[in-house]
C-alpha cells in the first residue's frame, strides 16, 4: 500500500506515541528500582542496589511470590487438562450443544474480573463453607482456572483445526492403535500449542488481582495483592518498584516463548 | 494366483440423509491394477475409505482375501493407503515415516531401519532418510507416501487420487512409474481417480462410479469402446451421443447411441457423396459449427441436418491448421462403420 509522505509520518508518530505510553512507565519503574531517593521521581537522584537487596530479604514479598507461583501452577494444571479435553471434544466430535459449549468456555475471558470475582465469592461461601472449606489457595486456583482454561482451549483448538485428520488416519492405516496414535502422532502435533497455552495461562494467573481479591480470603496473599497493598506505604515503595521490575523481566520470557510457539507452523501444515 | 483380493456385497453408506454409496457389489482380483473412476461425489472415495476402515458401512459386507473385515478397525486390516494429501507425519524424518508401520507392528529396530532404507531406495529417494517432509517437492512426497505404505507389504494398496496434486508432466511420469511399480511388487492396487485418461492408461480393469453406484466394470477397452450407459459414454472419452429421431434416421433404429469421435470420418459434401462408403457404414450430413485445432489432430463439431451434434476427430496426417480452418461453416458428410454404433440406452 502506498501512503503519502505526511500520512506516513503521522502514522509513525502515532505508533511511537502508543509504544511510549506503554513502555516509558515500565522503564521508569525499572530505573526507580535503582533510585537512591525513597520517593520515585525523575530524574533519579543517584543509583543504588540497596532496594534490590532489601527486596531479596523481604519475607512478605517472598511468601507472596511463592503463593503466586503455586496458584499459577495449580490453575495452569487444571486448565491444561480441561482445556485440552474440551478442545478435542469440540473439534473432533459432532454432538448436540457443541456450539454452545464452545461459546460458554470462551466467555469467561471476556467477563469483567469483578463479575467473576463477586459471583465466585458468593458461590464459594454458599456452597463450600458449609463443608468446612473456606476461601483460600484452593478457591484462588479454581477462580483463576475459569479464565485460564480459555487460553489453553483456544491454542489447542486452533492447532487441531490446522492439523489434518488424515495424519491420524494414516497412523491407523499403518497399524497403530488408538493409544499409539495419540502418543506418536496427535500429542507431538499439539505439544507446542499446549506449551504456549500453559505459558499464557501461567502469566494470566500470575498477575491476576481482581478475581484473586474476591476468592483469596484473608490468609492468602499473592504477589499482585502484596504489591497493591504495599505501594502506598512510603517505607515499602522502593521495594515495590523492585518487585515490579522483576515481574516485568519475568513476563518477557513466557510471552516471547508463547508467541514463537504459536506462530510455529512447521509442525502443523498439511503435508 | 487368481484369487479374490476384495469382495464388496450390497455396500451402502449414508451420511445424514445422503447415500454416498448406494449399493455396490464388486470383486477385485489378486494382483490387479483396479481403478475406481467417477466425478467428485460419486462415492468412489467413500468406497475406498470403507475398504480401509476409516468409515463403517451402513449395511453390506467387505471381505479381504476371503475374510470378513466389515467391522474391523483400520489397524486390523491388511491394507495400506496412499492419501490424497499424502499425510506424511511432519514431525518425523522420512525414515521414521516409512518405518512407522513396522515400528507399531513390533519389527526389530535393525530390520525396520534396513527395510525403510530399502523402500526409500525403491522409490529413488536413497539418502533422503534424515530429511523432513516439508523439505520435499510434491513428487517426492508422493513417492515417500508410496514407500511408507509398501514397506509393510500389504495385500492391497489403496490410492486416493495420489496424482491429483502434481502438475501435468510429473503426473504423466508418475503414471508410468506407478504402473511399473505395481507390476514389480505384484500387489493389488485400488486406484481412485476422476481422470478418465489416467484410469484408461494405468488400469487392468475400471469401475465407473456415478451417484453412489457402479455403472460399469470392465477393461479400459471395454469401458471405452462398449460403454454400458449414457453416463459412461459421456464420462469416459468425449460425449458423442445420437438420440431420438436423429438416431432413428442415421442408425436406422431408435435408441441412444454412442459413437467415438475418432471412429467418424469426414468428407466434403456433397461432391464426393457416397464415394467409397459401403452399405455397412452409417452416414450423416451436416454443417461444421466449429473447428478445434489440437496439433496432432483436429476436432470438428458438426451440427447434423437430422438434429443433434457429433464430434469427429481427424489425425492431421496431411492437413495443417489453415487447411482445417477452411472447413468452418462448410457442409460435410460423416460416415463410420456400423459396428461403432453402441446402443447405450
Coordinates of C-alpha atoms in Angstrom, one line a residue:
Chain A
X1 CA 0.0 0.0 0.0
X2 CA 1.3 3.4 -0.9
X3 CA 0.8 6.2 1.6
X4 CA 1.6 9.8 1.1
X5 CA 4.6 11.2 3.0
X6 CA 2.5 13.2 5.6
X7 CA 0.4 10.2 6.2
X8 CA 3.5 8.0 6.7
X9 CA 4.9 10.5 9.2
X10 CA 1.7 10.9 11.1
X11 CA 1.3 7.1 11.4
X12 CA 4.8 6.8 12.6
X13 CA 4.3 9.4 15.3
X14 CA 1.0 7.8 16.4
X15 CA 2.7 4.4 16.6
X16 CA 5.6 5.9 18.5
X17 CA 3.3 7.6 21.0
X18 CA 1.4 4.3 21.5
X19 CA 4.5 2.4 22.4
X20 CA 5.8 5.3 24.5
X21 CA 2.6 5.3 26.6
X22 CA 3.1 1.6 27.3
X23 CA 6.8 1.3 27.7
X24 CA 8.0 4.6 29.2
X25 CA 6.3 4.0 32.6
X26 CA 7.7 0.5 32.7
X27 CA 11.2 1.9 32.1
X28 CA 10.6 4.4 34.9
X29 CA 9.7 1.6 37.3
X30 CA 12.9 -0.2 36.3
X31 CA 15.0 2.9 36.8
X32 CA 13.4 3.9 40.0
X33 CA 14.2 0.5 41.5
X34 CA 17.8 1.8 41.5
X35 CA 16.9 5.3 42.6
X36 CA 18.6 6.4 45.9
X37 CA 15.7 8.7 46.6
X38 CA 13.0 6.9 48.5
X39 CA 10.1 8.6 46.6
X40 CA 10.0 7.7 43.0
X41 CA 10.7 10.5 40.6
X42 CA 12.6 11.7 37.6
X43 CA 15.5 12.1 37.1
X44 CA 16.9 9.7 39.7
X45 CA 18.9 11.4 42.4
X46 CA 21.5 8.6 42.3
X47 CA 21.8 4.9 41.8
X48 CA 21.9 2.2 44.4
X49 CA 21.4 -1.6 44.7
X50 CA 20.0 -1.1 48.2
X51 CA 16.4 -1.7 47.3
X52 CA 17.1 -4.8 45.4
X53 CA 18.9 -6.2 48.5
X54 CA 16.0 -5.2 50.7
X55 CA 13.5 -6.8 48.4
X56 CA 15.6 -10.0 48.3
X57 CA 15.4 -10.2 52.1
X58 CA 11.7 -9.2 52.3
X59 CA 9.8 -12.1 53.8
X60 CA 6.4 -10.7 52.7
X61 CA 7.5 -10.4 49.1
X62 CA 9.0 -13.8 49.0
X63 CA 6.0 -15.5 50.6
X64 CA 3.7 -13.7 48.1
X65 CA 5.9 -14.7 45.2
X66 CA 5.7 -18.4 46.3
X67 CA 1.9 -18.1 46.8
X68 CA 1.5 -16.7 43.3
X69 CA 3.7 -19.4 41.7
X70 CA 1.6 -22.1 43.5
X71 CA -1.7 -20.6 42.4
X72 CA -0.5 -20.2 38.8
X73 CA 0.8 -23.7 38.6
X74 CA -2.4 -25.1 40.0
X75 CA -4.6 -23.0 37.7
X76 CA -2.4 -23.9 34.7
X77 CA -2.5 -27.6 35.6
X78 CA -6.3 -27.6 35.7
X79 CA -6.6 -25.6 32.5
X80 CA -4.3 -27.9 30.6
X81 CA -6.4 -31.0 31.4
X82 CA -9.8 -29.4 30.9
X83 CA -8.9 -27.1 28.0
X84 CA -7.3 -29.9 26.0
X85 CA -10.2 -32.3 26.6
X86 CA -12.7 -29.6 25.6
X87 CA -10.8 -28.7 22.5
X88 CA -10.7 -32.3 21.4
X89 CA -14.3 -32.8 22.1
X90 CA -15.4 -29.7 20.3
X91 CA -13.1 -30.1 17.3
X92 CA -13.2 -33.8 16.7
X93 CA -16.8 -34.8 17.5
X94 CA -20.2 -33.6 16.5
X95 CA -22.8 -33.6 19.3
X96 CA -25.8 -31.7 20.4
X97 CA -24.9 -28.3 22.1
X98 CA -21.3 -28.3 20.6
X99 CA -21.5 -24.6 19.6
X100 CA -23.0 -23.6 22.9
X101 CA -20.2 -25.4 24.8
X102 CA -17.6 -23.7 22.7
X103 CA -19.2 -20.3 23.5
X104 CA -19.6 -21.0 27.2
X105 CA -16.0 -22.0 27.5
X106 CA -14.6 -18.8 25.9
X107 CA -17.0 -16.4 27.6
X108 CA -15.2 -16.1 31.0
X109 CA -12.1 -14.4 29.4
X110 CA -14.4 -11.6 28.3
X111 CA -16.3 -11.3 31.6
X112 CA -15.1 -8.4 33.8
X113 CA -13.0 -9.8 36.6
X114 CA -15.2 -8.1 39.2
X115 CA -18.2 -10.1 38.0
X116 CA -16.4 -13.3 38.1
X117 CA -14.9 -12.4 41.5
X118 CA -18.3 -11.5 43.1
X119 CA -20.0 -14.5 41.6
X120 CA -17.4 -16.9 42.7
X121 CA -17.1 -15.3 46.1
X122 CA -20.9 -15.8 46.7
X123 CA -20.9 -19.3 45.3
X124 CA -17.9 -20.5 47.3
X125 CA -19.2 -19.1 50.5
X126 CA -22.7 -20.6 49.9
X127 CA -21.6 -24.0 48.7
X128 CA -18.1 -24.7 50.1
X129 CA -18.2 -23.1 53.6
X130 CA -20.9 -25.5 54.9
X131 CA -18.5 -28.3 54.1
X132 CA -15.7 -26.5 56.1
X133 CA -13.8 -25.3 53.0
X134 CA -13.1 -21.6 53.4
X135 CA -11.7 -19.1 51.0
X136 CA -8.0 -19.9 50.4
X137 CA -5.5 -21.2 48.0
X138 CA -8.0 -23.8 46.6
X139 CA -10.6 -21.2 45.7
X140 CA -8.0 -18.9 44.2
X141 CA -6.8 -21.7 41.9
X142 CA -10.3 -22.6 40.9
X143 CA -11.1 -18.9 40.3
X144 CA -8.1 -18.5 38.0
X145 CA -8.7 -21.7 36.2
X146 CA -12.1 -20.4 35.0
X147 CA -10.4 -18.0 32.6
X148 CA -7.1 -19.8 32.2
X149 CA -8.9 -22.7 30.6
X150 CA -9.8 -20.4 27.7
X151 CA -6.3 -19.7 26.6
X152 CA -5.4 -23.4 26.6
X153 CA -8.6 -24.3 24.8
X154 CA -8.0 -21.6 22.1
X155 CA -4.5 -22.6 21.5
X156 CA -5.2 -26.3 21.2
X157 CA -8.4 -25.9 19.1
X158 CA -6.5 -23.6 16.7
X159 CA -3.8 -26.3 16.3
X160 CA -6.3 -29.0 15.8
X161 CA -8.1 -27.1 13.1
X162 CA -4.8 -26.7 11.2
X163 CA -3.9 -30.4 11.7
X164 CA -5.2 -32.6 9.1
X165 CA -7.3 -35.6 10.3
X166 CA -5.5 -37.7 7.7
X167 CA -2.4 -37.9 9.9
X168 CA -4.3 -39.9 12.4
X169 CA -6.0 -42.0 9.8
X170 CA -2.6 -42.6 8.2
X171 CA -1.2 -43.9 11.5
X172 CA -4.3 -46.2 12.0
X173 CA -3.8 -47.4 8.5
X174 CA -0.2 -48.3 9.2
X175 CA -1.3 -50.4 12.1
X176 CA -1.2 -48.0 15.1
X177 CA -4.0 -48.5 17.8
X178 CA -5.7 -45.6 19.5
X179 CA -3.1 -45.2 22.2
X180 CA -0.2 -45.4 19.8
X181 CA -1.8 -42.8 17.5
X182 CA -2.2 -40.4 20.4
X183 CA 1.3 -41.0 21.7
X184 CA 3.1 -40.9 18.3
X185 CA 1.1 -38.5 16.2
X186 CA -1.6 -36.4 17.9
X187 CA 0.3 -35.4 21.0
X188 CA 3.6 -34.4 19.2
X189 CA 1.5 -32.3 16.8
X190 CA -0.3 -30.4 19.6
X191 CA 2.6 -30.3 22.0
X192 CA 3.8 -26.8 21.2
X193 CA 0.2 -25.5 21.4
X194 CA 0.0 -27.0 24.9
X195 CA 3.2 -25.3 25.9
X196 CA 2.1 -22.0 24.5
X197 CA -1.3 -22.3 26.2
X198 CA 0.4 -23.2 29.5
X199 CA 2.7 -20.2 29.4
X200 CA -0.1 -17.8 28.7
X201 CA -2.2 -19.4 31.3
X202 CA 0.6 -19.1 33.9
X203 CA 1.1 -15.4 33.0
X204 CA -2.6 -14.7 33.2
X205 CA -2.9 -16.3 36.7
X206 CA 0.3 -14.8 38.0
X207 CA -0.7 -11.1 37.6
X208 CA -4.4 -11.6 38.4
X209 CA -5.7 -9.3 41.1
X210 CA -9.4 -8.7 40.8
X211 CA -10.7 -12.3 41.0
X212 CA -8.0 -13.1 43.5
X213 CA -9.2 -10.4 45.8
X214 CA -12.6 -11.9 46.0
X215 CA -11.5 -15.6 46.2
X216 CA -8.4 -15.4 48.3
X217 CA -9.7 -14.8 51.8
X218 CA -7.5 -13.2 54.5
X219 CA -4.8 -15.8 54.7
X220 CA -3.7 -15.9 51.1
X221 CA -1.6 -13.1 49.7
X222 CA -0.5 -13.4 46.0
X223 CA 2.3 -11.1 44.7
X224 CA -0.1 -8.7 42.9
X225 CA -2.1 -8.3 46.1
X226 CA 1.1 -7.8 48.1
X227 CA 2.2 -5.1 45.7
X228 CA -1.1 -3.4 45.7
X229 CA -1.3 -3.2 49.5
X230 CA 2.4 -2.1 49.8
X231 CA 2.7 0.5 47.1
X232 CA 1.1 3.2 49.2
X233 CA 3.4 2.7 52.2
X234 CA 6.3 5.0 51.9
X235 CA 8.7 2.6 53.5
X236 CA 7.9 -0.2 51.0
X237 CA 7.6 1.9 47.8
X238 CA 11.2 1.3 46.6
X239 CA 10.8 -2.4 47.2
X240 CA 7.6 -2.5 45.3
X241 CA 9.5 -0.9 42.4
X242 CA 12.0 -3.8 42.5
X243 CA 9.3 -6.4 42.6
X244 CA 7.6 -4.7 39.7
X245 CA 10.8 -4.6 37.8
X246 CA 11.4 -8.3 38.4
X247 CA 7.9 -9.1 37.3
X248 CA 8.4 -7.2 34.0
X249 CA 11.6 -9.2 33.3
X250 CA 9.8 -12.5 34.3
X251 CA 6.9 -11.7 32.0
X252 CA 9.0 -11.2 28.9
X253 CA 10.2 -14.8 28.8
X254 CA 6.9 -16.7 28.7
X255 CA 5.2 -14.2 26.3
X256 CA 8.2 -14.4 24.0
X257 CA 8.2 -18.2 24.0
X258 CA 4.4 -18.4 23.7
X259 CA 4.5 -16.2 20.6
X260 CA 7.2 -18.2 19.0
X261 CA 5.4 -21.5 19.7
X262 CA 2.0 -20.3 18.4
X263 CA 3.4 -18.9 15.2
X264 CA 5.5 -22.1 14.6
X265 CA 3.5 -23.6 11.8
X266 CA 6.2 -26.0 10.6
X267 CA 4.7 -28.8 12.5
X268 CA 1.1 -28.3 11.6
X269 CA 0.7 -27.6 7.9
X270 CA -0.9 -30.3 5.7
X271 CA 1.9 -32.2 4.2
Chain B
X1 CA -2.7 -67.0 -8.1
X2 CA -6.1 -65.9 -9.3
X3 CA -7.9 -65.3 -6.1
X4 CA -10.3 -62.5 -5.0
X5 CA -8.5 -59.7 -3.1
X6 CA -11.6 -57.7 -2.2
X7 CA -15.2 -58.5 -2.3
X8 CA -17.9 -55.9 -1.7
X9 CA -21.5 -57.0 -1.3
X10 CA -24.5 -54.6 -1.3
X11 CA -22.3 -52.0 0.3
X12 CA -24.1 -48.9 1.5
X13 CA -23.0 -45.8 3.3
X14 CA -25.3 -42.9 4.2
X15 CA -24.2 -39.6 5.7
X16 CA -27.2 -37.9 7.3
X17 CA -29.8 -38.1 4.5
X18 CA -27.4 -38.7 1.6
X19 CA -26.5 -42.1 0.3
X20 CA -22.8 -41.6 -0.6
X21 CA -22.6 -45.3 -1.5
X22 CA -25.9 -46.7 -2.6
X23 CA -25.4 -50.4 -3.0
X24 CA -22.1 -51.5 -4.5
X25 CA -21.2 -55.1 -5.4
X26 CA -17.7 -55.6 -6.6
X27 CA -14.9 -58.2 -6.9
X28 CA -11.3 -57.1 -7.3
X29 CA -8.8 -59.8 -8.2
X30 CA -5.4 -60.6 -6.7
X31 CA -2.6 -58.6 -8.3
X32 CA -4.9 -56.4 -10.3
X33 CA -4.5 -52.7 -11.0
X34 CA -8.1 -51.7 -10.4
X35 CA -9.4 -48.1 -10.9
X36 CA -12.5 -46.6 -9.4
X37 CA -13.4 -43.8 -11.8
X38 CA -16.1 -41.2 -11.4
X39 CA -16.8 -37.5 -10.8
X40 CA -16.4 -36.0 -7.4
X41 CA -19.2 -37.0 -5.1
X42 CA -19.8 -40.2 -7.0
X43 CA -18.9 -42.4 -4.0
X44 CA -15.6 -43.8 -5.2
X45 CA -13.5 -42.2 -2.3
X46 CA -16.1 -43.4 0.2
X47 CA -15.8 -46.9 -1.1
X48 CA -12.0 -46.7 -0.7
X49 CA -12.4 -45.4 2.9
X50 CA -14.8 -48.2 3.7
X51 CA -12.3 -50.7 2.4
X52 CA -9.5 -49.1 4.5
X53 CA -11.8 -49.0 7.5
X54 CA -12.0 -45.2 8.1
X55 CA -15.7 -45.4 7.7
X56 CA -18.0 -48.2 8.6
X57 CA -20.8 -49.1 6.2
X58 CA -24.5 -48.5 6.9
X59 CA -25.0 -52.0 5.5
X60 CA -23.3 -54.6 3.4
X61 CA -20.1 -56.5 3.8
X62 CA -16.4 -56.1 2.9
X63 CA -14.2 -59.2 2.5
X64 CA -10.4 -59.0 2.2
X65 CA -8.9 -62.2 0.8
X66 CA -12.0 -64.1 1.9
X67 CA -12.1 -62.8 5.4
X68 CA -15.0 -60.6 6.5
X69 CA -13.4 -57.3 7.8
X70 CA -16.6 -55.2 7.8
X71 CA -16.4 -54.4 11.5
X72 CA -12.7 -54.4 11.9
X73 CA -10.6 -51.2 12.7
X74 CA -8.2 -49.9 10.1
X75 CA -5.2 -51.2 12.0
X76 CA -6.7 -54.8 11.9
X77 CA -6.8 -54.8 8.1
X78 CA -4.1 -55.9 5.8
X79 CA -4.3 -52.9 3.5
X80 CA -2.4 -49.7 3.3
X81 CA -3.4 -46.3 1.9
X82 CA -1.7 -43.6 0.0
X83 CA -3.6 -40.5 0.9
X84 CA -4.6 -37.7 -1.5
X85 CA -2.6 -35.2 0.7
X86 CA 0.0 -37.9 1.4
X87 CA -0.4 -37.3 5.2
X88 CA 3.3 -37.7 5.9
X89 CA 3.9 -37.1 9.6
X90 CA 5.5 -33.6 9.7
X91 CA 7.4 -34.2 12.9
X92 CA 9.2 -37.3 11.7
X93 CA 12.0 -37.8 9.3
X94 CA 11.4 -39.7 6.1
X95 CA 13.0 -42.8 7.5
X96 CA 10.8 -42.6 10.6
X97 CA 7.7 -42.0 8.4
X98 CA 8.5 -45.1 6.3
X99 CA 9.4 -47.2 9.3
X100 CA 6.4 -46.2 11.4
X101 CA 4.2 -49.1 10.2
X102 CA 7.0 -51.6 11.1
X103 CA 7.5 -49.9 14.4
X104 CA 3.9 -50.3 15.6
X105 CA 4.0 -53.9 14.4
X106 CA 7.0 -54.5 16.6
X107 CA 9.5 -55.3 13.9
X108 CA 13.0 -55.2 15.4
X109 CA 14.8 -51.9 15.1
X110 CA 17.7 -53.0 12.9
X111 CA 15.3 -54.7 10.5
X112 CA 12.9 -51.8 10.2
X113 CA 15.7 -49.4 9.5
X114 CA 17.0 -51.6 6.8
X115 CA 13.6 -52.1 5.3
X116 CA 12.8 -48.4 5.4
X117 CA 16.1 -47.6 3.6
X118 CA 15.4 -50.2 1.0
X119 CA 11.9 -48.9 0.5
X120 CA 13.2 -45.3 0.1
X121 CA 15.7 -46.7 -2.4
X122 CA 13.0 -48.4 -4.4
X123 CA 11.3 -45.0 -4.9
X124 CA 14.6 -43.4 -5.8
X125 CA 15.0 -41.4 -2.6
X126 CA 18.1 -43.1 -1.3
X127 CA 20.0 -40.9 1.2
X128 CA 16.9 -38.7 1.9
X129 CA 16.1 -40.6 5.1
X130 CA 17.0 -37.8 7.5
X131 CA 15.0 -35.1 5.8
X132 CA 11.6 -33.9 6.8
X133 CA 8.5 -34.0 4.6
X134 CA 8.5 -30.2 4.4
X135 CA 11.8 -30.2 2.6
X136 CA 10.5 -32.3 -0.3
X137 CA 8.8 -31.5 -3.6
X138 CA 5.3 -32.7 -4.3
X139 CA 6.5 -35.6 -6.4
X140 CA 9.0 -36.7 -3.7
X141 CA 6.3 -36.6 -1.0
X142 CA 4.2 -38.8 -3.2
X143 CA 7.0 -41.3 -3.5
X144 CA 7.6 -41.3 0.3
X145 CA 3.9 -42.0 0.8
X146 CA 4.2 -44.9 -1.5
X147 CA 7.3 -46.2 0.2
X148 CA 5.6 -45.8 3.6
X149 CA 2.6 -47.9 2.5
X150 CA 4.5 -50.6 0.5
X151 CA 7.2 -51.2 3.1
X152 CA 4.5 -53.1 5.1
X153 CA 4.0 -55.5 2.2
X154 CA 0.2 -55.2 2.3
X155 CA -2.0 -57.5 0.3
X156 CA -3.8 -54.5 -1.1
X157 CA -2.7 -50.9 -1.7
X158 CA -5.4 -48.2 -1.7
X159 CA -4.5 -45.0 -3.6
X160 CA -6.8 -42.0 -3.2
X161 CA -6.2 -39.7 -6.1
X162 CA -2.5 -39.8 -5.4
X163 CA -1.5 -37.8 -8.5
X164 CA -4.1 -35.1 -8.2
X165 CA -1.8 -32.6 -6.5
X166 CA 1.0 -33.0 -9.1
X167 CA 1.5 -30.9 -12.2
X168 CA 0.8 -32.5 -15.6
X169 CA 4.3 -33.5 -16.6
X170 CA 5.0 -35.1 -13.2
X171 CA 1.7 -36.8 -13.2
X172 CA 2.4 -38.5 -16.5
X173 CA 5.8 -39.6 -15.2
X174 CA 4.2 -41.0 -12.0
X175 CA 1.5 -42.8 -14.0
X176 CA 4.2 -44.8 -15.7
X177 CA 6.2 -45.3 -12.5
X178 CA 3.2 -46.5 -10.5
X179 CA 2.2 -49.0 -13.2
X180 CA 5.7 -50.4 -13.3
X181 CA 5.9 -50.5 -9.5
X182 CA 2.6 -52.4 -9.4
X183 CA 3.9 -54.9 -11.9
X184 CA 7.1 -55.4 -9.9
X185 CA 5.6 -55.8 -6.5
X186 CA 2.6 -57.8 -7.7
X187 CA 0.3 -56.2 -5.0
X188 CA -3.3 -55.4 -5.8
X189 CA -3.7 -51.7 -6.4
X190 CA -7.1 -50.0 -5.9
X191 CA -6.7 -46.6 -7.5
X192 CA -9.3 -43.8 -7.1
X193 CA -9.3 -41.1 -9.8
X194 CA -11.6 -38.7 -11.6
X195 CA -9.3 -38.5 -14.5
X196 CA -10.5 -40.9 -17.2
X197 CA -7.3 -40.8 -19.1
X198 CA -5.4 -41.8 -16.0
X199 CA -7.8 -44.7 -15.5
X200 CA -7.6 -45.8 -19.1
X201 CA -3.8 -45.8 -19.3
X202 CA -3.0 -47.5 -16.0
X203 CA -5.7 -50.0 -15.2
X204 CA -6.3 -53.6 -15.8
X205 CA -10.0 -53.0 -15.0
X206 CA -12.1 -50.0 -14.3
X207 CA -15.3 -49.4 -12.3
X208 CA -17.1 -46.3 -13.4
X209 CA -19.0 -44.7 -10.4
X210 CA -22.0 -42.4 -10.6
X211 CA -24.2 -41.3 -7.8
X212 CA -23.0 -43.9 -5.3
X213 CA -23.4 -46.8 -7.7
X214 CA -21.2 -48.6 -10.2
X215 CA -22.4 -48.0 -13.8
X216 CA -19.9 -50.4 -15.5
X217 CA -17.0 -52.6 -14.7
X218 CA -14.6 -53.7 -17.4
X219 CA -11.2 -53.4 -19.0
X220 CA -10.2 -50.0 -20.3
X221 CA -11.1 -51.1 -23.9
X222 CA -14.5 -52.4 -22.9
X223 CA -15.4 -49.3 -20.9
X224 CA -14.2 -47.0 -23.7
X225 CA -15.5 -48.9 -26.7
X226 CA -18.5 -50.5 -25.3
X227 CA -19.9 -48.0 -22.7
X228 CA -22.8 -49.7 -21.0
X229 CA -24.7 -46.5 -20.1
X230 CA -25.0 -42.9 -21.4
X231 CA -23.2 -41.8 -18.3
X232 CA -20.2 -44.0 -19.1
X233 CA -20.2 -42.9 -22.7
X234 CA -20.1 -39.3 -21.6
X235 CA -17.7 -39.6 -18.7
X236 CA -15.1 -41.8 -20.4
X237 CA -14.0 -40.1 -23.5
X238 CA -15.9 -37.3 -25.3
X239 CA -19.6 -37.5 -25.1
X240 CA -20.9 -38.2 -28.6
X241 CA -24.5 -39.4 -28.4
X242 CA -27.1 -39.8 -31.1
X243 CA -30.6 -39.8 -29.7
X244 CA -34.3 -39.7 -30.7
X245 CA -35.2 -39.0 -34.3
X246 CA -31.7 -38.3 -35.3
X247 CA -30.6 -41.8 -34.1
X248 CA -33.5 -43.4 -35.9
X249 CA -32.6 -41.7 -39.2
X250 CA -28.9 -42.2 -39.0
X251 CA -28.6 -45.6 -37.4
X252 CA -31.9 -47.0 -38.6
X253 CA -33.4 -47.9 -35.3
X254 CA -34.5 -45.9 -32.2
X255 CA -32.4 -45.6 -29.0
X256 CA -29.4 -43.7 -27.7
X257 CA -26.2 -44.5 -29.4
X258 CA -22.6 -43.6 -28.5
X259 CA -20.1 -43.2 -31.3
X260 CA -16.4 -42.4 -30.5
X261 CA -15.2 -39.2 -32.3
X262 CA -12.1 -40.9 -33.7
X263 CA -14.2 -43.5 -35.5
X264 CA -16.0 -40.9 -37.5
X265 CA -14.6 -40.0 -40.9
X266 CA -15.4 -36.7 -42.5
X267 CA -15.7 -35.7 -46.2
X268 CA -16.7 -32.6 -48.1
X269 CA -20.4 -32.8 -49.1
X270 CA -22.0 -33.4 -51.4
X271 CA -19.3 -33.5 -54.1
X272 CA -17.9 -36.9 -53.2
X273 CA -21.1 -38.1 -51.6
X274 CA -21.2 -41.9 -51.1
X275 CA -17.8 -42.2 -52.6
X276 CA -16.2 -45.3 -51.2
X277 CA -18.8 -45.8 -48.5
X278 CA -20.1 -49.3 -48.2
X279 CA -23.5 -50.2 -47.0
X280 CA -22.0 -51.3 -43.7
X281 CA -21.5 -47.7 -42.8
X282 CA -23.7 -45.2 -41.1
X283 CA -23.8 -41.8 -42.7
X284 CA -25.0 -38.3 -41.6
X285 CA -24.9 -34.9 -43.3
X286 CA -24.4 -31.7 -41.5
X287 CA -22.7 -28.3 -41.2
X288 CA -19.3 -27.7 -39.4
X289 CA -20.1 -25.5 -36.4
X290 CA -16.6 -25.3 -35.1
X291 CA -13.1 -26.5 -35.8
X292 CA -10.6 -27.0 -32.9
X293 CA -7.1 -27.5 -34.0
X294 CA -5.2 -29.7 -31.4
X295 CA -1.8 -30.0 -33.1
X296 CA -1.7 -33.7 -33.8
X297 CA -5.4 -33.9 -34.6
X298 CA -8.4 -31.7 -35.3
X299 CA -11.8 -31.8 -33.6
X300 CA -14.8 -31.0 -35.8
X301 CA -18.1 -30.2 -34.2
X302 CA -20.8 -31.0 -36.7
X303 CA -24.5 -30.0 -36.4
X304 CA -26.5 -32.7 -38.2
X305 CA -29.3 -32.0 -40.5
X306 CA -31.3 -34.6 -38.6
X307 CA -30.7 -32.8 -35.3
X308 CA -28.1 -33.2 -32.7
X309 CA -24.3 -32.6 -32.8
X310 CA -21.5 -35.1 -33.3
X311 CA -17.8 -34.5 -32.7
X312 CA -15.3 -36.1 -35.2
X313 CA -11.6 -36.2 -34.6
X314 CA -9.2 -36.5 -37.5
X315 CA -5.5 -37.0 -37.4
X316 CA -3.7 -34.2 -39.1
X317 CA -1.8 -36.5 -41.5
X318 CA -1.7 -34.2 -44.5
X319 CA -3.5 -31.1 -43.2
X320 CA -2.3 -28.0 -41.4
X321 CA -4.2 -25.6 -39.2
X322 CA -5.0 -23.4 -42.2
X323 CA -6.5 -26.3 -44.1
X324 CA -8.8 -27.4 -41.4
X325 CA -9.9 -23.9 -40.7
X326 CA -11.4 -23.8 -44.2
X327 CA -13.9 -26.4 -43.1
X328 CA -15.6 -24.0 -40.7
X329 CA -19.2 -23.5 -41.8
X330 CA -18.9 -25.9 -44.7
X331 CA -21.2 -28.8 -45.5
X332 CA -19.8 -32.2 -44.6
X333 CA -20.7 -35.8 -44.7
X334 CA -19.8 -38.1 -41.8
X335 CA -19.5 -41.8 -42.0
X336 CA -18.4 -44.6 -39.8
X337 CA -18.6 -48.3 -39.6
X338 CA -21.9 -49.6 -38.2
X339 CA -20.0 -51.7 -35.6
X340 CA -19.0 -48.4 -33.9
X341 CA -22.6 -47.6 -33.0
X342 CA -23.2 -48.6 -29.4
X343 CA -26.6 -48.7 -28.0
X344 CA -26.3 -47.3 -24.5
X345 CA -30.0 -46.9 -23.6

